[in-house]
XYZ file of C-alpha atoms in Angstrom:
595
model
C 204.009 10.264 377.264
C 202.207 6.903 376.692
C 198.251 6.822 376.936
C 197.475 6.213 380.512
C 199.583 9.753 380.850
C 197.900 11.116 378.236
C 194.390 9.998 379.371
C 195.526 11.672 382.396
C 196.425 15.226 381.386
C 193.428 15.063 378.988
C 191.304 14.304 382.458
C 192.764 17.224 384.015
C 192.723 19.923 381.484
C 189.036 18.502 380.569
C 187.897 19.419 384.288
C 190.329 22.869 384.601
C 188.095 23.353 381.519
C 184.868 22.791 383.112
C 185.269 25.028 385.711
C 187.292 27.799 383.608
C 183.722 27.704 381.819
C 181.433 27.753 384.073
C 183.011 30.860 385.580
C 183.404 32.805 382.062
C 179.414 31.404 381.509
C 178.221 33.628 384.973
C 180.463 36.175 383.903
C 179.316 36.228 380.082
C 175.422 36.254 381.600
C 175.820 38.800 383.993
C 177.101 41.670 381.209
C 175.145 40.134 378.843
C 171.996 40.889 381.210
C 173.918 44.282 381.903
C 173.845 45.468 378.292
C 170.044 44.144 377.260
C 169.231 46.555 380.053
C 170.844 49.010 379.481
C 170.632 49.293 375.305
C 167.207 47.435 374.566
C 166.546 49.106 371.166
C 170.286 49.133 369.814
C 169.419 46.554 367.430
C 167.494 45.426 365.092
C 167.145 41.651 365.524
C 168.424 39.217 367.783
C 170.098 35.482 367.163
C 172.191 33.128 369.381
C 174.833 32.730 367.227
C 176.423 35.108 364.092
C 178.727 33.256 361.463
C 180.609 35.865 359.353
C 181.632 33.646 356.342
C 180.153 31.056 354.733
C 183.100 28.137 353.601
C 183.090 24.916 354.571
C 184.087 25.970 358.443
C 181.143 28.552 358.537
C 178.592 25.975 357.484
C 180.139 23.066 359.868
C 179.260 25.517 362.732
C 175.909 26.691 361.455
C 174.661 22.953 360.856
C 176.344 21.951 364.355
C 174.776 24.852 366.332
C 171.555 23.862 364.541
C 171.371 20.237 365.574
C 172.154 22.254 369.360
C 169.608 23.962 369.312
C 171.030 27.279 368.673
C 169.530 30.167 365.950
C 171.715 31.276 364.018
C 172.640 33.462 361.098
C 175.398 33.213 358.482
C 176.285 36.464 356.568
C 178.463 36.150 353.487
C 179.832 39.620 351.749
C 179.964 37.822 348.329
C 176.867 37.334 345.993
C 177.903 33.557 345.704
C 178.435 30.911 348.642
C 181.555 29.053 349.882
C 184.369 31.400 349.806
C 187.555 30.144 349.120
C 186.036 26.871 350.172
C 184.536 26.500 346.950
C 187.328 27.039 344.652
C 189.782 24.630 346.822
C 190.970 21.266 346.461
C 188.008 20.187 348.744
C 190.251 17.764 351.062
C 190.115 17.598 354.493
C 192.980 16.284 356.559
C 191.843 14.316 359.815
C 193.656 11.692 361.282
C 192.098 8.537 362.806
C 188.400 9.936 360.704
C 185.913 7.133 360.249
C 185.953 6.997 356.512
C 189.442 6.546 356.255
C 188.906 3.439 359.054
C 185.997 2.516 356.792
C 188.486 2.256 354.019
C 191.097 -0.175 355.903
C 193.252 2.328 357.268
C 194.962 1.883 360.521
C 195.872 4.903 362.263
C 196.337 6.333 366.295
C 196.052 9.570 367.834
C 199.320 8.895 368.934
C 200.940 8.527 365.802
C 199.097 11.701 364.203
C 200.475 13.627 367.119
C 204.213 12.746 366.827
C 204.011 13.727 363.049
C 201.941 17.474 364.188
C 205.415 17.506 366.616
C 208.027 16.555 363.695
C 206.392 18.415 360.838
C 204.853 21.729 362.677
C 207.568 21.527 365.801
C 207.194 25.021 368.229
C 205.662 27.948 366.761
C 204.333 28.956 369.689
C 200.893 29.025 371.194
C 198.738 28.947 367.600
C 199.372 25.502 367.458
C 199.864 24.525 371.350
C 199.523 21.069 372.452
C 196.572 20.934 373.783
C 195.273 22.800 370.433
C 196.647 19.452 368.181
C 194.819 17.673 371.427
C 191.832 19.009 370.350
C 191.777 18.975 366.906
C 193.139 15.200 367.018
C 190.416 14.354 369.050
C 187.303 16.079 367.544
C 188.244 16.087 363.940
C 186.598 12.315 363.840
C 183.885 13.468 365.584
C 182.957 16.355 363.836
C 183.011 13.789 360.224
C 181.111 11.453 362.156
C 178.430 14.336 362.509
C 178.257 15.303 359.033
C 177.743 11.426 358.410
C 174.961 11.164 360.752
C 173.398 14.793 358.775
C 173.821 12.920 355.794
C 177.075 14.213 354.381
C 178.840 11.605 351.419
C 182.867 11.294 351.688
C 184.928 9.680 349.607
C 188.253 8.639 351.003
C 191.456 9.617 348.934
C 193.201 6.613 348.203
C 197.041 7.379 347.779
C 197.258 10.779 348.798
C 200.379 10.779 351.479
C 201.251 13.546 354.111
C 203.322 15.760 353.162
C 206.314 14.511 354.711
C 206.627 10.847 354.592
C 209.816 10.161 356.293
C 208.817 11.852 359.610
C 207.746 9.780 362.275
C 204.043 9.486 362.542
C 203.473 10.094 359.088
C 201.165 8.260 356.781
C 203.131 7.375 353.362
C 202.389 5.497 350.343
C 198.430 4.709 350.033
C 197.306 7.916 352.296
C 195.195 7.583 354.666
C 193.946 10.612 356.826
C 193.193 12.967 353.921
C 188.910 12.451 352.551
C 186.923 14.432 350.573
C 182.913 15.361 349.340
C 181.456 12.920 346.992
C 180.525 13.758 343.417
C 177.404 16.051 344.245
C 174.201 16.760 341.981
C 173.599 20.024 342.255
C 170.437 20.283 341.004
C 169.331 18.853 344.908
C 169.793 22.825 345.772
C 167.019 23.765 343.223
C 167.171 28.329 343.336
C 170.104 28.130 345.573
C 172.058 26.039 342.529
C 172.836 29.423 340.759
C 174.783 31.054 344.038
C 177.586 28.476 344.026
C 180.709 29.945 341.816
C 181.448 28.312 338.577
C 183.413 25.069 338.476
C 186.696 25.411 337.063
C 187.013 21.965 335.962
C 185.415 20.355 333.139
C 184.798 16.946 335.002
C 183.972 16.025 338.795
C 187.094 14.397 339.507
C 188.521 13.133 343.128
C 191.640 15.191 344.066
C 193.395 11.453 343.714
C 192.339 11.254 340.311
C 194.573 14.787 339.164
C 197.628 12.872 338.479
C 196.551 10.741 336.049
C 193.892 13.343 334.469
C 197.082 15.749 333.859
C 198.772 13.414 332.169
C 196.513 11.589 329.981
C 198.606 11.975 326.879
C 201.893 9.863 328.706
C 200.402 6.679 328.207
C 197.784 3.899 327.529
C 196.996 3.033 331.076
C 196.371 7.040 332.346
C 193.688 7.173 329.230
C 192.114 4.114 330.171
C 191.657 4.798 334.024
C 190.762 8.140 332.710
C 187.764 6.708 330.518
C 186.718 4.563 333.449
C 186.239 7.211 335.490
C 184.456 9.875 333.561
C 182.153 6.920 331.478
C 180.146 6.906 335.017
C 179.862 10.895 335.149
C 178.867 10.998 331.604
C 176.050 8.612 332.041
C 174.658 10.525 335.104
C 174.942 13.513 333.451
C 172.651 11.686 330.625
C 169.814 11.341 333.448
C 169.752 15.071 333.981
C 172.041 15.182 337.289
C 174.684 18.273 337.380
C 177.706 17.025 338.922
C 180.414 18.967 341.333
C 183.221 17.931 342.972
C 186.643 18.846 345.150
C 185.906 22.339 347.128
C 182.605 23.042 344.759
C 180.898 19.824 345.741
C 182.151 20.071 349.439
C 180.400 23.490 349.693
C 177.563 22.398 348.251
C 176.916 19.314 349.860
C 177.061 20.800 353.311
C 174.409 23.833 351.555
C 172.080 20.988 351.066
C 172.475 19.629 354.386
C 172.079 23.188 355.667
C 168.853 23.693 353.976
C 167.460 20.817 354.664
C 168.158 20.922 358.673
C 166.524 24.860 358.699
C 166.740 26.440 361.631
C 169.366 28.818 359.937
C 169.544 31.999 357.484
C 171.949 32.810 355.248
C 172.628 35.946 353.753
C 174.527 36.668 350.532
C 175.658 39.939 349.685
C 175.967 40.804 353.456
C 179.791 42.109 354.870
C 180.640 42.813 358.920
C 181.017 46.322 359.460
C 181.623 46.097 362.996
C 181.467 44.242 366.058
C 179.778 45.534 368.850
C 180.554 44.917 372.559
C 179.351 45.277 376.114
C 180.064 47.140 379.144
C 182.738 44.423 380.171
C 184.237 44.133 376.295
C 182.769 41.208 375.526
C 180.952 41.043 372.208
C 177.037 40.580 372.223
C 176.547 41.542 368.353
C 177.044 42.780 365.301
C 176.702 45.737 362.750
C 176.121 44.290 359.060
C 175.817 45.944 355.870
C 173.702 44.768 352.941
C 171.581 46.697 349.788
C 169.389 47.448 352.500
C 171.392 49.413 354.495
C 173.092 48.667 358.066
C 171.557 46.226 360.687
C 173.007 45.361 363.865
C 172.305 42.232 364.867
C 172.840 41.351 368.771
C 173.890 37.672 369.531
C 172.906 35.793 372.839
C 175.914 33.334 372.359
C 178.166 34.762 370.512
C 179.993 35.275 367.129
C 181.724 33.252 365.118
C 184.509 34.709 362.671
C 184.746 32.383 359.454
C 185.784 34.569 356.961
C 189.074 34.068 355.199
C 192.061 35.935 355.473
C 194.056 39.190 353.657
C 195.054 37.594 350.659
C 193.538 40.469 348.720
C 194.317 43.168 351.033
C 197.335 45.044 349.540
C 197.963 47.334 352.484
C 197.907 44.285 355.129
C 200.443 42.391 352.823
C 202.662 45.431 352.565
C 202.847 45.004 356.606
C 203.068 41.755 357.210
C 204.395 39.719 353.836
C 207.448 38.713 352.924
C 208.685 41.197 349.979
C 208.060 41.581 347.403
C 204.475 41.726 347.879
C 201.019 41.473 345.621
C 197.687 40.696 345.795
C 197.844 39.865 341.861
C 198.884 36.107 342.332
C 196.904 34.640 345.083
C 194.775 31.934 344.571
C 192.246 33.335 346.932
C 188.976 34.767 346.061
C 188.458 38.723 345.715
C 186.413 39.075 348.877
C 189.508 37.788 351.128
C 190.128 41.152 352.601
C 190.397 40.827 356.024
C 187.716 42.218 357.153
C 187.387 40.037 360.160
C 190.936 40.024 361.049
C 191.087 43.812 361.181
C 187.724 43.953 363.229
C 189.314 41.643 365.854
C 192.272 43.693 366.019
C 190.207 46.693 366.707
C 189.373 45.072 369.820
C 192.678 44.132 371.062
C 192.535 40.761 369.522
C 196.218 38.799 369.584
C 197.446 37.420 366.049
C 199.951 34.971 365.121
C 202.073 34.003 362.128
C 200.424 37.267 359.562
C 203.825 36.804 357.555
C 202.846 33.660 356.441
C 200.785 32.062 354.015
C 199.636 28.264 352.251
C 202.097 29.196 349.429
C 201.433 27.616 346.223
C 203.855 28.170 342.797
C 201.634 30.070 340.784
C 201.704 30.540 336.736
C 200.205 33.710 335.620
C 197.978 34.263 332.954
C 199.455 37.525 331.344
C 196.250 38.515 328.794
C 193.742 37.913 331.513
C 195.946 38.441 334.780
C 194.295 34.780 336.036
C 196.603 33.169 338.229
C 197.036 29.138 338.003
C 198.031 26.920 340.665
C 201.039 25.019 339.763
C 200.428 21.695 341.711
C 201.350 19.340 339.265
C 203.099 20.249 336.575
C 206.369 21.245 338.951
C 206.636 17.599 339.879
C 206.949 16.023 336.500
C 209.872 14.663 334.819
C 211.480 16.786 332.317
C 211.678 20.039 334.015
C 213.071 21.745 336.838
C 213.015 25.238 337.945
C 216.247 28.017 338.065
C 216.829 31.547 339.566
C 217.940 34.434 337.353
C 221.327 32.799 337.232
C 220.314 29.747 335.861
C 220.755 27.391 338.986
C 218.121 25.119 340.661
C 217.648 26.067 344.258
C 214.493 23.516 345.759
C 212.781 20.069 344.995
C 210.605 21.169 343.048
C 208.172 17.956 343.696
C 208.298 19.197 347.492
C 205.196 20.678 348.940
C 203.654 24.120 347.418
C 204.027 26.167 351.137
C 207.364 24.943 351.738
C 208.041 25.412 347.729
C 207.218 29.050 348.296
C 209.330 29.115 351.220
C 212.130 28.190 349.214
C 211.670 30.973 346.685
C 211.451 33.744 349.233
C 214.545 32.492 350.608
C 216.428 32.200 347.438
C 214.819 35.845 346.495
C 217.242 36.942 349.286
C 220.444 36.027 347.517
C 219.384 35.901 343.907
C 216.575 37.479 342.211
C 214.244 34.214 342.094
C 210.498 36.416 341.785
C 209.820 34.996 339.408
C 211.609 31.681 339.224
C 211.373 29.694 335.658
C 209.986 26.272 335.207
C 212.354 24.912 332.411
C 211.172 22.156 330.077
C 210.908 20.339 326.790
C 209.178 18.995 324.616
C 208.762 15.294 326.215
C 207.040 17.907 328.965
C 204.991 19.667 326.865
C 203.584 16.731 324.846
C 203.230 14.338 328.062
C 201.254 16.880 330.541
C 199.105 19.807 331.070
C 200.461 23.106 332.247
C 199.035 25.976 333.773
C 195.768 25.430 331.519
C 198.163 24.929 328.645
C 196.678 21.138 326.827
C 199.695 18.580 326.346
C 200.669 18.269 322.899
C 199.404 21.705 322.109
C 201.877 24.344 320.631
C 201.695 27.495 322.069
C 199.016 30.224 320.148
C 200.940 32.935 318.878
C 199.090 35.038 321.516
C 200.555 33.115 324.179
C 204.126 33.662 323.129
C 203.728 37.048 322.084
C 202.207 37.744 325.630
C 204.644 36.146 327.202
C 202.754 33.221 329.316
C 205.346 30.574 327.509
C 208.728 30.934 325.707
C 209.966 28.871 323.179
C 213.488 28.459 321.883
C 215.342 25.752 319.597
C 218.175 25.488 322.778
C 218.780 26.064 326.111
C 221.395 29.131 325.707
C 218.573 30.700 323.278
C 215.578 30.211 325.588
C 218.047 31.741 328.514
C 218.574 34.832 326.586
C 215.200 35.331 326.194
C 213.892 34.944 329.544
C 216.788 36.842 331.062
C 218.587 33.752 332.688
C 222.635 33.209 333.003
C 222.887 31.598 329.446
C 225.992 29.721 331.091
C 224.371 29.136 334.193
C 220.950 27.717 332.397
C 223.083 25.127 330.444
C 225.210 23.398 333.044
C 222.758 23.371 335.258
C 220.646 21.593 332.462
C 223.495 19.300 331.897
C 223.933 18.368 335.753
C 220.430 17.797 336.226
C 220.183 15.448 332.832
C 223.021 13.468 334.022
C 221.455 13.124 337.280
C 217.893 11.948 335.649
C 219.418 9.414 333.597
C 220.750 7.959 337.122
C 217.122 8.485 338.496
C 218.961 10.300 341.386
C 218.970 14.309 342.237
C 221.868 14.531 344.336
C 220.887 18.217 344.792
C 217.883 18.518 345.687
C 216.013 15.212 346.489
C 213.337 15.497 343.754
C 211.302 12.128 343.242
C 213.085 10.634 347.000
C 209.527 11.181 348.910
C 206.274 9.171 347.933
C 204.575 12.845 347.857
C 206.860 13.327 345.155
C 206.347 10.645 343.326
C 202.325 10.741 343.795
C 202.870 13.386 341.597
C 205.267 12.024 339.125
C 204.833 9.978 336.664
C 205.396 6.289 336.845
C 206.083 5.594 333.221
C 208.888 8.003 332.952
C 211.519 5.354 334.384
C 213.379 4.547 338.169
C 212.153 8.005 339.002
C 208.558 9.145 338.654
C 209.996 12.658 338.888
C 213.203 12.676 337.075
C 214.016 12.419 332.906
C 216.221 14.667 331.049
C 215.145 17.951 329.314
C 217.428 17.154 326.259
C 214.364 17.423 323.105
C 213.878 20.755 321.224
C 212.360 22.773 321.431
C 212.499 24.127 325.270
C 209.927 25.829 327.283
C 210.121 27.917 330.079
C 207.019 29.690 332.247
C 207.438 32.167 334.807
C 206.900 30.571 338.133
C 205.275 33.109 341.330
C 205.384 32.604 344.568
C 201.351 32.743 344.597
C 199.326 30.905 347.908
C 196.104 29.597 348.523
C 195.146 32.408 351.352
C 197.050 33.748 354.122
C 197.981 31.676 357.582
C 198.031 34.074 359.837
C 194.842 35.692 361.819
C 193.488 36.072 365.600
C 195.227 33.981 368.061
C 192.371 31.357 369.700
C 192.176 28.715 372.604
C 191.170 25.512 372.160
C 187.856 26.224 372.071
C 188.222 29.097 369.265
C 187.832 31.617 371.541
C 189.708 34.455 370.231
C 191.957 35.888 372.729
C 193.610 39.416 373.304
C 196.928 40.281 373.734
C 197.552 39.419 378.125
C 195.699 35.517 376.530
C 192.345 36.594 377.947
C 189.401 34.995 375.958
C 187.452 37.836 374.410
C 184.105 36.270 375.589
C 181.604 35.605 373.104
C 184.275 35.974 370.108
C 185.566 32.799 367.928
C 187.355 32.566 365.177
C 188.275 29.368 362.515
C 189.362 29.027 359.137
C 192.016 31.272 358.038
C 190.280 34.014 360.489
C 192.725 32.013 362.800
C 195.880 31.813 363.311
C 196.801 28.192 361.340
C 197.033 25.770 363.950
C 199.648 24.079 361.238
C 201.840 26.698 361.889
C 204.130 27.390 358.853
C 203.870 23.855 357.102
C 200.929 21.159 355.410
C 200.605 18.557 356.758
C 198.855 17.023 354.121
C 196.161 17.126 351.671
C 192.965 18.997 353.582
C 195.190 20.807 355.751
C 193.320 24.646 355.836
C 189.931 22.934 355.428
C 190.031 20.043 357.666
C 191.062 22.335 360.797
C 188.615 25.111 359.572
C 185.747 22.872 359.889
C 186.832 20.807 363.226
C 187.081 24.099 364.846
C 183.542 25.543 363.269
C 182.177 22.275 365.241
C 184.300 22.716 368.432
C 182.906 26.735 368.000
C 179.781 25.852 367.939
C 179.984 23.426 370.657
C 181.405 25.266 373.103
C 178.436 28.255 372.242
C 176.024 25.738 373.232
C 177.612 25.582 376.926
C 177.526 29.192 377.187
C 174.834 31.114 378.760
């Protein structure tokens, strides 16, 4: 369909919308009215809108319903703010945004839409047409909000979709994936201390990783390195406390938040239940704090931000692929599902609960802190085996589909956990897993088990458990194939994702050189994930909807609350937090209509 067509249909299903709403508004009023007469004193204080969460979606909405006019209240069960927001990447991935144009970038709503198609194809009605529609169309707007709040981006220069050779796609140089700009947190003065602790020791972009994890492979990664964190150093100098990535998107969008008032948030605050009127539609909410239970009643509506069941064991026995475990999830503690299961209660629909943003995960045996393995997969000199010693992905691909791979290979051979094999090029070139480059392993850390070492590959397989036999010719296939530049199995180092990853010294292949210097390394490899994908089934508007597709009226849900309008891929860098924050604004938006 060219643009006059799809001008057309968006014409059409714009007006079906109109009216659609202004029925479900006199509908909405009339029980609303219903229930304030008939329970005046069932609770204790009254807002137009309740946000259950408080990541970068939840704070989108609250700012947006703020500018509209709208109270509102955010409620977070943690003691700190942000949610998994905070400890994330921080990208957001928006197509046709106006940094990105800012930057040079040229890029159509048409071409972002043929990639959704390609990449995501037909998973059903979590990631419908006129879903991409809308998030295609108000992702730019909702950035050029934030701009007009005051909100900083920088754009992220180099960082491709995920799948470069599909049509649509933006490849080498990026384009639609942006980020939060170094942030001084001091700006939040008392509210400073609620943020989590930064994980990193520098406020880097998420473009800068590569070269920071490598800065021992040569001259040029130490100088860009230098030039990057001289700048930081001196602000630091002046007093200024710098954040970046998820951290400094979270806290950026707090400062905005508390400088536009008109909002409360409250830490230390979990849903208990939701509360709804004579017709089922929900007009409040039952929280629990210190202080005991409130129940809050909502003239608009509520809004369902927070997170998914990444730490629920009993939800991942159900729905997860097997085997199962809360232990190596990325995820913060409070991602329980709290909101998910409270949704269900009502008859909510969900979508897609046996998936999740996979990410290969190393785990930290002493402390049981799990590490996501971004980077250090997609370097030369390693690749990763099954218990028989044979490779089985690309192991530069993308994390979800990585973990895809290892469930699937789990199937046939026992691949939980896989093992990233290495050497010593590897281990003196890049970091790994919080391991420093050039750094021999503590006794500790060997004796624990978080690394093996052995003089050759038939002694490191015996120790690890691996097909001695199997371990070796594979390691001779895939050294003979690095020499080439060329993995003939598996494709590692073809796609410019892969090689944004790699490293450009290391020959024809940014991804490929032998593992052929003792001593070897290998790490147990999990199939860990960022949070879970699947959640409450919504319309366009994030109106959660039960299982006939009726809109639950005055019920939304966003972030990974929702079903993933990505369905079971990433489409790129920003790919959980750029829809979780569109649809917080398209939430909120659509609350403002409603009466």
């Amino acid at each position: 369909m060219g643009p006059p067509g799809l001008a057309l249909l968006r014409y059409g299903v714009h007006n079906i919308h109109r009216v659609i709403l202004s029925q479900n508004a006199r509908l909405l009023s009339t029980a609303k009215n219903f229930a304030s007469k008939s329970c005046p004193t069932n609770f204790d204080e009254e807002t137009d809108v309740l946000i259950v969460g408080s990541g970068a979606g939840a704070l989108t909405a609250s700012l947006r319903a703020t500018a509209l006019g709208l109270r509102n209240i955010v409620v977070e069960k943690e003691e700190t703010i942000g949610g998994a927001s905070a400890i994330s990447g921080g990208g957001l991935w928006i197509p046709c945004n106006p940094v990105s144009k800012a930057a040079g970038i040229k890029d159509s709503e048409q071409d972002a839409l043929k990639y959704f198609e390609q990449a995501v194809g037909d998973v059903g009605p979590a990631s419908s047409l006129t879903k991409r529609q809308a998030y295609l169309t108000y992702g730019p707007k909702m950035i050029e909000f934030l701009q007009q709040q005051g909100f900083r981006f920088h754009f992220s220069k180099g960082y491709p979709d995920y799948y470069p050779p599909l049509e649509g796609a933006m490849g080498k140089g990026g384009g639609r994936t942006i980020e939060s700009k170094v942030f001084n947190t001091k700006k939040l003065g008392a509210w400073e201390s609620r943020l989590p602790p930064s994980s990193i020791p520098a406020a880097i972009y998420t473009n800068d990783a590569p070269v920071f994890s490598r800065l021992t492979s040569s001259i040029g990664a130490f100088v860009y390195a230098t030039w990057r964190v001289l700048p930081l150093i001196a602000r630091a100098l002046v007093g200024q406390r710098l954040t970046s990535l998820g951290r400094g998107l979270v806290a950026q969008l707090l400062y905005l938040h508390l400088r536009q008032g008109g909002s409360h948030v409250r830490l230390g605050t979990s849903l208990s239940k939701l509360v709804q009127g004579p017709m089922g539609e929900v007009i409040g909410a039952e929280v629990r704090s210190s202080k005991g239970l409130i129940t809050i009643r909502t003239i608009r509506g509520v809004i369902l931000a927070a997170g998914g069941f990444a730490h629920n064991r009993q939800m991942r026995e159900q729905f997860m692929p097997k085997p199962a475990s809360t232990e190596w999830t990325n995820s913060p503690k409070g991602d329980t599902g709290d909101a998910i299961q409270e949704g269900m209660r009502l008859g909510a629909a969900t979508a897609l609960m046996d998936d999740a943003w996979w990410g290969p995960t190393i785990m930290d045996p002493v402390t049981g802190a799990p590490a996501f393995a971004l980077i250090e997969r997609a370097r030369p000199h390693c690749f990763i085996v099954d218990s028989s010693g044979s490779r089985f992905m690309n192991e530069a691909q993308s994390y979800t589909d990585a973990g895809h791979d290892q469930y699937a290979r789990n199937q046939k051979v026992k691949a939980i956990p896989a093992w990233l094999i290495m050497d010593s090029s590897h281990r003196n070139k890049y970091i790994l897993g919080g391991l420093f480059a050039r750094v021999k392993p503590s006794t500790e850390a060997l004796a624990s088990g978080r690394i093996f070492q052995a003089a050759t590959i038939d002694e490191l397989a015996r120790q690890i458990g691996v097909d001695p036999e199997g371990l070796v010719k594979t390691t001779e296939k895939f050294n003979d194939m690095s020499r080439e530049g060329v993995d003939t199995d598996f494709g590692k180092g073809n796609s410019v994702y892969d090689q944004f990853f790699g490293d450009p010294t290391a020959g024809v292949n940014p991804n490929l050189a032998p593992v052929d210097k003792s001593p070897y390394y290998a790490i147990k490899i999990w199939p860990g994930d960022l949070g879970t994908k699947g959640g409450l089934l919504t319309d366009e508007f994030q109106r959660v909807l039960d299982k006939e597709s009726r809109v639950i009226f005055g019920l939304y849900a966003i972030g990974n609350t929702a079903a993933s309008i990505m369905g079971r891929t990433y489409l790129g860098a920003g790919s959980t937090l750029g829809p979780a924050m569109t649809h917080g604004y398209i939430a909120a938006s659509n609350l403002s209509e409603t009466r």
